[in-house]
mmCIF file of C-alpha atoms in Angstrom:
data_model
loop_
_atom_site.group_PDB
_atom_site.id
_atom_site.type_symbol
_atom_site.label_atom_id
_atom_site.label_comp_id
_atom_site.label_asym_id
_atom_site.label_seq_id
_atom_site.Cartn_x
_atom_site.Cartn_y
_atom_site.Cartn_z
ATOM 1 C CA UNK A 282 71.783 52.264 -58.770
ATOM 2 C CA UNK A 283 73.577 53.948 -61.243
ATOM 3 C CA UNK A 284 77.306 53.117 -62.281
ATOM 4 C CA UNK A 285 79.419 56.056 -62.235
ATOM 5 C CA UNK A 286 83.260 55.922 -63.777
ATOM 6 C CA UNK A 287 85.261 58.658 -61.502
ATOM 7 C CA UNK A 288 87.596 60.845 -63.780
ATOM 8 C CA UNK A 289 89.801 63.306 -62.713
ATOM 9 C CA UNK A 290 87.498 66.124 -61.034
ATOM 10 C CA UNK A 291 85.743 63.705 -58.971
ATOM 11 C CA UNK A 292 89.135 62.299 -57.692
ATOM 12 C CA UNK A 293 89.833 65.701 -56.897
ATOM 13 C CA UNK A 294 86.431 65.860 -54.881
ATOM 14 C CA UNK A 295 87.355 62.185 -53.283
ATOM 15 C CA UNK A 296 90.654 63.560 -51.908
ATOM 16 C CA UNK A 297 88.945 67.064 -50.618
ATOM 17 C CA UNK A 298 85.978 65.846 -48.950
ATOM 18 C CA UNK A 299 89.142 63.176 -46.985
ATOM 19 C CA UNK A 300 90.645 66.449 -46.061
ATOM 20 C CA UNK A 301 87.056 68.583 -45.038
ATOM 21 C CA UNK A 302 84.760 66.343 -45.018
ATOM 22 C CA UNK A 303 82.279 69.583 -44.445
ATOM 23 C CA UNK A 304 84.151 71.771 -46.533
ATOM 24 C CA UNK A 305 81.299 74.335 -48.370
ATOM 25 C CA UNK A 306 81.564 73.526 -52.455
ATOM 26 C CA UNK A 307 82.296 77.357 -53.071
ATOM 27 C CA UNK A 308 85.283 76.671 -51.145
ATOM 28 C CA UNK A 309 86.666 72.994 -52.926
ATOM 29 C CA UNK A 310 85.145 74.324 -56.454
ATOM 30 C CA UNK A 311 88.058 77.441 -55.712
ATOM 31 C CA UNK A 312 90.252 74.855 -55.130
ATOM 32 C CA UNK A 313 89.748 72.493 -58.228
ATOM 33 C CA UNK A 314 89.487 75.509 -60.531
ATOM 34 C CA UNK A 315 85.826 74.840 -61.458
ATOM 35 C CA UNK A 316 82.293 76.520 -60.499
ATOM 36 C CA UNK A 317 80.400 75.366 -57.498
ATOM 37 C CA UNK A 318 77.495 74.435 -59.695
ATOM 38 C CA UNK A 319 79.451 71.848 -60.981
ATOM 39 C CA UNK A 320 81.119 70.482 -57.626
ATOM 40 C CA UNK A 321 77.501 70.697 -56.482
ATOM 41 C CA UNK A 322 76.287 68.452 -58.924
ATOM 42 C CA UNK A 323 79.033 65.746 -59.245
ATOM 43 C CA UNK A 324 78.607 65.323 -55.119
ATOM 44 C CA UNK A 325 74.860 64.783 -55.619
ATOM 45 C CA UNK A 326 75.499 62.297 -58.953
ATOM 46 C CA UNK A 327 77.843 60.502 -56.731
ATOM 47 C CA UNK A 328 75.906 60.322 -53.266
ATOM 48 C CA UNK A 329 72.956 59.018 -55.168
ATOM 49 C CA UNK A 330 74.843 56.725 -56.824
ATOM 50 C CA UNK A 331 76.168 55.423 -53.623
ATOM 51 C CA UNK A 332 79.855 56.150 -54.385
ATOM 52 C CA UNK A 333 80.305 58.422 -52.296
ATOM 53 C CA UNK A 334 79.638 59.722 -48.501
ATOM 54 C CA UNK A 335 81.082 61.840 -45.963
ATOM 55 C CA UNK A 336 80.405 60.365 -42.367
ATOM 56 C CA UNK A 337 81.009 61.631 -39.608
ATOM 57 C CA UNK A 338 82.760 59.281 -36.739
ATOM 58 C CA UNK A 339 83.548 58.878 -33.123
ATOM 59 C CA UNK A 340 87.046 57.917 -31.639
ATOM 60 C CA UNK A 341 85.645 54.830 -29.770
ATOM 61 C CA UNK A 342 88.858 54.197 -28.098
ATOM 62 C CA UNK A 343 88.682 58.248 -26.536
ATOM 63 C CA UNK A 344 85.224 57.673 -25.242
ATOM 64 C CA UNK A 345 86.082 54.672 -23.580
ATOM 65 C CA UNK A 346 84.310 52.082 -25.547
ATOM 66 C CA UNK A 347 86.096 49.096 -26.531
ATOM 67 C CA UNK A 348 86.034 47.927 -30.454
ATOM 68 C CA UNK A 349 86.687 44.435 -31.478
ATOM 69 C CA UNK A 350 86.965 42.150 -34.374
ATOM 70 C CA UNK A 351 85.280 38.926 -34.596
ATOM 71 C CA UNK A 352 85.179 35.901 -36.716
ATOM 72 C CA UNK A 353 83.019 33.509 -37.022
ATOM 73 C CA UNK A 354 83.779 30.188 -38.859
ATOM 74 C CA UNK A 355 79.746 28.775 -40.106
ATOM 75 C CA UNK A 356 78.363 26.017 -42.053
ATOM 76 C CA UNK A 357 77.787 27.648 -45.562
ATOM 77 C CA UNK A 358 74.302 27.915 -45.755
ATOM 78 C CA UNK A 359 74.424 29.929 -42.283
ATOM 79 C CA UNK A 360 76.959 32.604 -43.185
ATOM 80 C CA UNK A 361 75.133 34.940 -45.143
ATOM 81 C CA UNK A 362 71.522 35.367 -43.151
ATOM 82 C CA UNK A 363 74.285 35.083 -39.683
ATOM 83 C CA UNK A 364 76.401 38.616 -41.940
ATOM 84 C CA UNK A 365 73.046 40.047 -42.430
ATOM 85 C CA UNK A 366 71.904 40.018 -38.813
ATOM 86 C CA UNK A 367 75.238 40.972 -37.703
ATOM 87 C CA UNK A 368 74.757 43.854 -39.912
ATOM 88 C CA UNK A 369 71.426 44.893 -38.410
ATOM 89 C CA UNK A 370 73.382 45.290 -35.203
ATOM 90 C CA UNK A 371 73.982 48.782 -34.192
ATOM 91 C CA UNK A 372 77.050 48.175 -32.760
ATOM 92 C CA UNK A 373 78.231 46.965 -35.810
ATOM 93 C CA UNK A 374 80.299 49.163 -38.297
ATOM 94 C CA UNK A 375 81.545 46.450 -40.632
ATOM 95 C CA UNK A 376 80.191 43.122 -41.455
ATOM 96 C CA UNK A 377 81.899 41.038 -44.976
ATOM 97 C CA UNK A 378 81.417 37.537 -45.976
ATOM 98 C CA UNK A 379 85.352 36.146 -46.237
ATOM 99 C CA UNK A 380 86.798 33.192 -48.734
ATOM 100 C CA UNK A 381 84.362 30.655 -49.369
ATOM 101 C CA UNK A 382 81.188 32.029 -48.233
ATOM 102 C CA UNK A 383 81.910 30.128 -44.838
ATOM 103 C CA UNK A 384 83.517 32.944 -42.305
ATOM 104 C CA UNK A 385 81.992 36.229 -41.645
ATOM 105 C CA UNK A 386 84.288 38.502 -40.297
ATOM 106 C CA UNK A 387 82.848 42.070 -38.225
ATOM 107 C CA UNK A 388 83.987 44.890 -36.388
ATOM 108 C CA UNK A 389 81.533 45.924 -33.479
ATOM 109 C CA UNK A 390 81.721 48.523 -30.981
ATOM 110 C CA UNK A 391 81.445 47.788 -26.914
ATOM 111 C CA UNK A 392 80.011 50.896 -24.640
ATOM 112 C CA UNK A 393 80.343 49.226 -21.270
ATOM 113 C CA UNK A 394 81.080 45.569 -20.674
ATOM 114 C CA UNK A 395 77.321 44.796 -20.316
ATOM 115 C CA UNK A 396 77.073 45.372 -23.813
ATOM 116 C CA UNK A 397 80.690 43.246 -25.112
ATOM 117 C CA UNK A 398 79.322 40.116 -22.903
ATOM 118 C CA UNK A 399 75.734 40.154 -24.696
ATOM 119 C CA UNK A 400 77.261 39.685 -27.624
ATOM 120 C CA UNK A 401 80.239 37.780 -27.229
ATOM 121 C CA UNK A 402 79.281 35.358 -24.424
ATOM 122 C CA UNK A 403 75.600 35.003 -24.907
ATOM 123 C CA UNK A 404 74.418 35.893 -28.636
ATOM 124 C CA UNK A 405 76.925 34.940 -30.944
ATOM 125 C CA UNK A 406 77.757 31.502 -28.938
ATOM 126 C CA UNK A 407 73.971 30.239 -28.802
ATOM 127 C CA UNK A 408 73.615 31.078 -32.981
ATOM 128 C CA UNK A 409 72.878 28.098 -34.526
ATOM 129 C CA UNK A 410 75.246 26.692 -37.550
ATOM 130 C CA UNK A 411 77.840 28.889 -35.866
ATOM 131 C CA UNK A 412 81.209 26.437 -35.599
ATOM 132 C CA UNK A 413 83.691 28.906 -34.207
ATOM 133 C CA UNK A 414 83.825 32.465 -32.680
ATOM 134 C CA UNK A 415 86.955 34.162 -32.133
ATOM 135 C CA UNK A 416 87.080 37.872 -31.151
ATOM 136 C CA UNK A 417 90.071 40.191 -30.958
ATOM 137 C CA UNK A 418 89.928 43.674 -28.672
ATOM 138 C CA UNK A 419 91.389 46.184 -31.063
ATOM 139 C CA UNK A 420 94.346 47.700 -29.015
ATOM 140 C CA UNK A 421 96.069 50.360 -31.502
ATOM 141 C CA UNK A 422 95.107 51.838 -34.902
ATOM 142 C CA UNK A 423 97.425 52.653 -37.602
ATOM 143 C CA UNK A 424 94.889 53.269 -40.554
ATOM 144 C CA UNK A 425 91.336 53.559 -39.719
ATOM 145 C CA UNK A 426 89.876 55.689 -37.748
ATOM 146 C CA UNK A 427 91.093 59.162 -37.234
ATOM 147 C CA UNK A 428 93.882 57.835 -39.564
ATOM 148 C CA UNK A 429 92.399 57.642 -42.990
ATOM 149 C CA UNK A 430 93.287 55.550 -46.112
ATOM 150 C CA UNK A 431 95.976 56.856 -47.807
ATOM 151 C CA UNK A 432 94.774 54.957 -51.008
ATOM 152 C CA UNK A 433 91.679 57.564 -51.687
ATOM 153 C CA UNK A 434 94.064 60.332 -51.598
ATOM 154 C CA UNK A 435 96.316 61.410 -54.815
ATOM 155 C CA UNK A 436 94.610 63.213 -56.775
ATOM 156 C CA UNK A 437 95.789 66.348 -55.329
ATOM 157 C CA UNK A 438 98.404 68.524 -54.656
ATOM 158 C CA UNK A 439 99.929 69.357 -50.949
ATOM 159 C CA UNK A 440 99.256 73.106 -51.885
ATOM 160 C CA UNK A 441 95.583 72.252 -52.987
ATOM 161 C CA UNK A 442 95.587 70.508 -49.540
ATOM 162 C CA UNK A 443 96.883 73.127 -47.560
ATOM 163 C CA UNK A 444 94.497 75.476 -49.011
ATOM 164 C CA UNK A 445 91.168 72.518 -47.669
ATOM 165 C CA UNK A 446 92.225 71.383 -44.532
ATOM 166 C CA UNK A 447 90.509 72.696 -41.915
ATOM 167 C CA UNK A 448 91.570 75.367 -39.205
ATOM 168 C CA UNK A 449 92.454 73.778 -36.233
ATOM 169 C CA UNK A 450 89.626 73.633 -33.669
ATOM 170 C CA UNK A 451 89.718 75.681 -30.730
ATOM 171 C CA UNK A 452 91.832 74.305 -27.897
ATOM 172 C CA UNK A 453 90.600 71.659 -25.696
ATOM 173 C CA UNK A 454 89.755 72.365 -21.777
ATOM 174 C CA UNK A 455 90.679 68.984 -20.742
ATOM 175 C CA UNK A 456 87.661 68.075 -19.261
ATOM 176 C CA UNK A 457 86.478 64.533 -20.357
ATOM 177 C CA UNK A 458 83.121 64.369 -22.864
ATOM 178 C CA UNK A 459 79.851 62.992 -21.913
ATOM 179 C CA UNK A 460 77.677 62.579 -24.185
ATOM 180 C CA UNK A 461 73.992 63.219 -23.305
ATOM 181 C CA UNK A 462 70.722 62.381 -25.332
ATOM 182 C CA UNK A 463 71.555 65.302 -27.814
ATOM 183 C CA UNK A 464 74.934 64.003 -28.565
ATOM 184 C CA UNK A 465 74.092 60.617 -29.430
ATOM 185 C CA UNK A 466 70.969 62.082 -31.675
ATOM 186 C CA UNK A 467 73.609 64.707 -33.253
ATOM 187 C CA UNK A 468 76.190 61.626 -33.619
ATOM 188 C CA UNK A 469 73.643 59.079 -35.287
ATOM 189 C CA UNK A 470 72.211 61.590 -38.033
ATOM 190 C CA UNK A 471 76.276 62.532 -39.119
ATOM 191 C CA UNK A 472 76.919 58.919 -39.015
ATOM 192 C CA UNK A 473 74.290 58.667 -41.763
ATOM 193 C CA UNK A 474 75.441 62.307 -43.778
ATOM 194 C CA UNK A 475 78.376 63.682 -42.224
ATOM 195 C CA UNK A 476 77.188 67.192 -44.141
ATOM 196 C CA UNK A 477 73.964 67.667 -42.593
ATOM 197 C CA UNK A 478 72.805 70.902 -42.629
ATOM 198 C CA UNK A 479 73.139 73.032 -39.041
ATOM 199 C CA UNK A 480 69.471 73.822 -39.510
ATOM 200 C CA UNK A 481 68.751 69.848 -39.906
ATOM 201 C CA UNK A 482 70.895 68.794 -37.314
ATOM 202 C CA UNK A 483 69.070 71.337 -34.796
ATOM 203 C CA UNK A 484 65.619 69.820 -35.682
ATOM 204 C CA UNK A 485 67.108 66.953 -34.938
ATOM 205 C CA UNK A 486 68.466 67.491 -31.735
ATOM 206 C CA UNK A 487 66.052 69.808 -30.536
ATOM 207 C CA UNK A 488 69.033 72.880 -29.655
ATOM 208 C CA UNK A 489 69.247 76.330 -31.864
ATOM 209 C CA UNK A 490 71.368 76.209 -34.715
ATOM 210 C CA UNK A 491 74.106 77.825 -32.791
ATOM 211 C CA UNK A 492 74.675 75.284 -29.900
ATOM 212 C CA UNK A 493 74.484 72.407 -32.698
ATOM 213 C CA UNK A 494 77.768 74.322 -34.346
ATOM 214 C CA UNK A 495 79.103 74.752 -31.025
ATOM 215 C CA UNK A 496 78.670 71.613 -29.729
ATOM 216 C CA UNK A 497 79.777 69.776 -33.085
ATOM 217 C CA UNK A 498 83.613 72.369 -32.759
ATOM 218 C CA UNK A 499 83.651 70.832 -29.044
ATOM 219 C CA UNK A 500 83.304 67.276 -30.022
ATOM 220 C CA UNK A 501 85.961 67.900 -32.912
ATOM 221 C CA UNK A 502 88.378 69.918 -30.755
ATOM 222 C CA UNK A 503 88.494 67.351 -28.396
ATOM 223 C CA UNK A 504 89.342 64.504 -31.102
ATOM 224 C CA UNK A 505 85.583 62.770 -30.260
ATOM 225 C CA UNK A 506 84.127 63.595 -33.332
ATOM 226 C CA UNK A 507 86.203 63.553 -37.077
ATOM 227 C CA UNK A 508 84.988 63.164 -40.361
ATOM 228 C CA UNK A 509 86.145 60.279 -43.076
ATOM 229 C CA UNK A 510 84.740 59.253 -46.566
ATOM 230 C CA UNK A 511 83.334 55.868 -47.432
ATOM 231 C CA UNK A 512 83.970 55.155 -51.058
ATOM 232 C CA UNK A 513 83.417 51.252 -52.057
ATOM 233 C CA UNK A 514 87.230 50.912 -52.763
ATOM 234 C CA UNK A 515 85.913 49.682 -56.894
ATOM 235 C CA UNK A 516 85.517 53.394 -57.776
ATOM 236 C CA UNK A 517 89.039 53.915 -57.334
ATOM 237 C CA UNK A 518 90.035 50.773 -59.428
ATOM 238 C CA UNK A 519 90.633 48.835 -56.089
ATOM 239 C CA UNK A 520 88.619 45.420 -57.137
ATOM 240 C CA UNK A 521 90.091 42.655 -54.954
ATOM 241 C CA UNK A 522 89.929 43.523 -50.981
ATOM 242 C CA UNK A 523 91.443 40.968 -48.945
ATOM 243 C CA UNK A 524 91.630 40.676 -44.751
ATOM 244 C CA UNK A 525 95.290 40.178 -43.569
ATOM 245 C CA UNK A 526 96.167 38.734 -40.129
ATOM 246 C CA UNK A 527 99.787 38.708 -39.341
ATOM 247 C CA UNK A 528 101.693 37.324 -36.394
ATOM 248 C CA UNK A 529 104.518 39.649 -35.782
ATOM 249 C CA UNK A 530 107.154 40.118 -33.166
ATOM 250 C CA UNK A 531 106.368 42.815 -30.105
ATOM 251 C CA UNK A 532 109.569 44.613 -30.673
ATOM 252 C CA UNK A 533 108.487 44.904 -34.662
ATOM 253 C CA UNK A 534 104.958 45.872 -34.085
ATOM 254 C CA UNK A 535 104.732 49.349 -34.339
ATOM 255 C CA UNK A 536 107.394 49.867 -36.659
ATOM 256 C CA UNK A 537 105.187 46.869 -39.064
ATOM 257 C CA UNK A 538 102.410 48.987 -38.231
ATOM 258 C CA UNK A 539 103.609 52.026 -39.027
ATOM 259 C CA UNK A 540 104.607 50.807 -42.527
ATOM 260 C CA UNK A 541 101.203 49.693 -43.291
ATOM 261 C CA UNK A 542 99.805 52.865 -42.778
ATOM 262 C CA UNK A 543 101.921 54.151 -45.588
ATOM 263 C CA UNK A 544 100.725 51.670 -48.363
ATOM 264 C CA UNK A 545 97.611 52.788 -50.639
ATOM 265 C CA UNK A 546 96.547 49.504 -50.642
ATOM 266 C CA UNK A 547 95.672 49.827 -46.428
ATOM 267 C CA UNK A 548 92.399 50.519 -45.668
ATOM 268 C CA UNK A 549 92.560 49.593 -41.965
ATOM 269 C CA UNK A 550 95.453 47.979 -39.752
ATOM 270 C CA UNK A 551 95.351 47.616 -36.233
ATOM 271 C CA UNK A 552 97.096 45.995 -33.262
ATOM 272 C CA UNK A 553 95.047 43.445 -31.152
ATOM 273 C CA UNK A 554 94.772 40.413 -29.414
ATOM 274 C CA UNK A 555 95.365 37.230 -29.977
ATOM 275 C CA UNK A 556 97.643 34.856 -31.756
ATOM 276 C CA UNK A 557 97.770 37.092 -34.879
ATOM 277 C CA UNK A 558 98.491 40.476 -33.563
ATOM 278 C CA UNK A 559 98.041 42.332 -36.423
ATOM 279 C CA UNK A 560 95.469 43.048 -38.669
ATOM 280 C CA UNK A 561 94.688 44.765 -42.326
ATOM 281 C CA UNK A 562 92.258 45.466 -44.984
ATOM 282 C CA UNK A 563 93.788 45.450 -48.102
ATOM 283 C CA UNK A 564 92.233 46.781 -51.417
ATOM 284 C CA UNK A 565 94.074 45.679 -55.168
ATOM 285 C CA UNK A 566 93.355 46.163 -58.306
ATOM 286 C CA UNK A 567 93.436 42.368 -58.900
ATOM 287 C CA UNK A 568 94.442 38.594 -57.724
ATOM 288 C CA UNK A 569 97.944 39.373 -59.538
ATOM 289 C CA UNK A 570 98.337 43.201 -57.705
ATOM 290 C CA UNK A 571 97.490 41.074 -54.418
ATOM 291 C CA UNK A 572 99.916 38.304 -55.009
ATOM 292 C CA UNK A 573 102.613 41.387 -55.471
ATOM 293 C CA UNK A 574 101.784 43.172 -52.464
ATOM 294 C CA UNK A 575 102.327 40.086 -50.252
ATOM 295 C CA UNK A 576 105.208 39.055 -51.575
ATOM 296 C CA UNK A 577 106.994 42.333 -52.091
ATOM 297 C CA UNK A 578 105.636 44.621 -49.675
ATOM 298 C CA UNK A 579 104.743 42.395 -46.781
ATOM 299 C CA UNK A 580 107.289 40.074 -48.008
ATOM 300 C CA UNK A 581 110.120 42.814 -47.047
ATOM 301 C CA UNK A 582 108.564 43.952 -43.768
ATOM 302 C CA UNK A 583 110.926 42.488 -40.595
ATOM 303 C CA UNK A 584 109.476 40.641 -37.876
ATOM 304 C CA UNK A 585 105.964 39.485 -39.635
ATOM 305 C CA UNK A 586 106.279 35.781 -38.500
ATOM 306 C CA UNK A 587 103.139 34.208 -40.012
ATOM 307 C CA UNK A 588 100.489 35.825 -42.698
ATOM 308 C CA UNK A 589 97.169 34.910 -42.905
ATOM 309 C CA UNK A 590 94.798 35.717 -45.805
ATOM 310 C CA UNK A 591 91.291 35.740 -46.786
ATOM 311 C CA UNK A 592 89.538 37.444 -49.797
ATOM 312 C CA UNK A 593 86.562 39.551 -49.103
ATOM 313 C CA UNK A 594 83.423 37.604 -51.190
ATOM 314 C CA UNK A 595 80.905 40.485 -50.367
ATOM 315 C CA UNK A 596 80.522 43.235 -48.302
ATOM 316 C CA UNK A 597 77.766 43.232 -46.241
ATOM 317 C CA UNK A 598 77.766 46.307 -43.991
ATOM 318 C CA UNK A 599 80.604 49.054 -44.247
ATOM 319 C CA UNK A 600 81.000 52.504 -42.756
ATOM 320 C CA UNK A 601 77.957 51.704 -40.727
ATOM 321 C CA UNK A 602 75.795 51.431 -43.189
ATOM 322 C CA UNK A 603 73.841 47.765 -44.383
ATOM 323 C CA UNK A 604 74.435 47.338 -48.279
ATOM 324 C CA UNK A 605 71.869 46.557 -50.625
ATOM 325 C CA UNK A 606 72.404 42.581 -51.675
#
């Protein structure tokens, strides 16, 4: 693939597409003071490059379905083809190999409890070279999600933002969303491309054009459906990730939390289960800019009682998508 350097107008594109992930080119080019030709074209350059993609996403926990984080401690020559089956998994939405090549660490999602017990209690258990499994239900999200990473947005102004983000969808009726056959085809393909075309999208599902747009402003309106960006943190000069878990005191844990979701270097934190109740991705530029963060950011936080760390050694599936090796 190609290697693209991001200067300033495709920042500016970065942080627009976090705040409308649909938003039409005329409309960001207006924005960034340049013609939609050229926002046009630097989206394509960096789509095909693989450095950028707008997907769209489903609130697990609003839906009911219950997301957790497992990790898996494996003899070294079983870790990576264990990653890459984990990543073939479409239930899971993250899959990296952590510090020496020997843990793989994932983030799957559960749609009844028929589904959570496959995996955890007979799959993962009866795969061989696998020493440990440990899995964590996911109880709260700070970053992540709905929430997105504060690190991928800066290049741009809070006018230039107020003149992207979105109008707010119409007002919910209340009445809980199930998701029929349609859905889930109209959920997978803007999983993939979270800016596929209405036209697409209805060949797709089968409907007209018009009840794809108003089915996609119900899923939005009621919080089901939101779109994010997935940007391999590198572009942005991010080049060491890391996976955090913390053991922190109840009474601390949301303000902790909270705090996290303020630092560019958090690409997810979440509350969960388990002896470490706390967990973050971390992106820095380097070993040094991660030894800093720990020591004066998390290093200053009351009530984190015990910090674990592991570097990320590869990625192996993120956003929902499998990376090429």
């Amino acid at each position: 693939m190609e290697t693209v350097t991001l200067d300033e107008l495709d920042r500016g594109l970065v942080h627009a597409l976090q705040v409308d992930g649909r938003a039409p080119f005329g409309k960001i080019a207006a924005v960034l003071g340049v013609s939609d030709q050229t926002i046009a074209r630097r989206y394509r350059r960096l789509r095909s490059a693989e450095a950028l993609r707008v997907v769209g996403s489903v609130d697990a926990m609003l839906l009911g379905y219950a997301s957790w984080a497992i990790r898996l401690q494996c003899a070294p020559d079983a870790a990576g083809p264990i990653a890459a089956a984990l990543a073939r998994r479409q239930d899971t939405f993250w899959v990296h190999l952590l510090s020496g090549g020997t843990e793989v660490a994932c983030g799957t999602t559960a749609r009844t409890p028929e589904e959570r017990d496959t995996l955890l209690l007979q799959r993962l258990p009866r795969t061989g070279r696998v020493v440990s499994v440990s899995a964590h239900s996911l109880l709260h999200l700070y970053v992540g999600g709905p929430v997105s990473w504060p690190g991928a947005a800066s290049a741009l102004t809070d006018d230039q933002v107020g003149r992207l983000r979105p109008d707010p969808p119409a007002v919910h009726d209340g009445e809980p969303v199930v998701l029929d056959d349609g859905d889930h085809a109209l959920l997978a393909a803007l999983s993939l491309d979270g800016r596929t075309g209405h036209a697409e999208l209805a060949g797709i599902t089968g409907w007209s054009e018009s009840t794809v747009r108003r089915r996609m402003d119900r899923l939005v309106g009621s919080g089901v459906l939101f779109y994010d960006i997935d940007i391999p943190p590198e572009y942005l000069g991010y080049r060491y990730e890391a996976r955090l878990w913390m053991s922190v005191r109840p009474a601390d844990l949301a303000s902790v939390g909270a705090a996290l979701a303020r630092h560019p270097e958090v690409s997810f934190a979440a509350a969960m289960t388990g002896p470490a109740n706390l967990m973050a991705a971390v992106a820095c530029r380097d070993e040094q800019a991660l030894y800093r963060y720990l020591t004066e950011r998390i290093g200053a936080l009351d009530g984190v009682a015990h910090l674990e760390t592991a570097p990320v050694i590869r990625t192996v599936k993120r956003a929902g998508t499998v990376l090429k090796p």
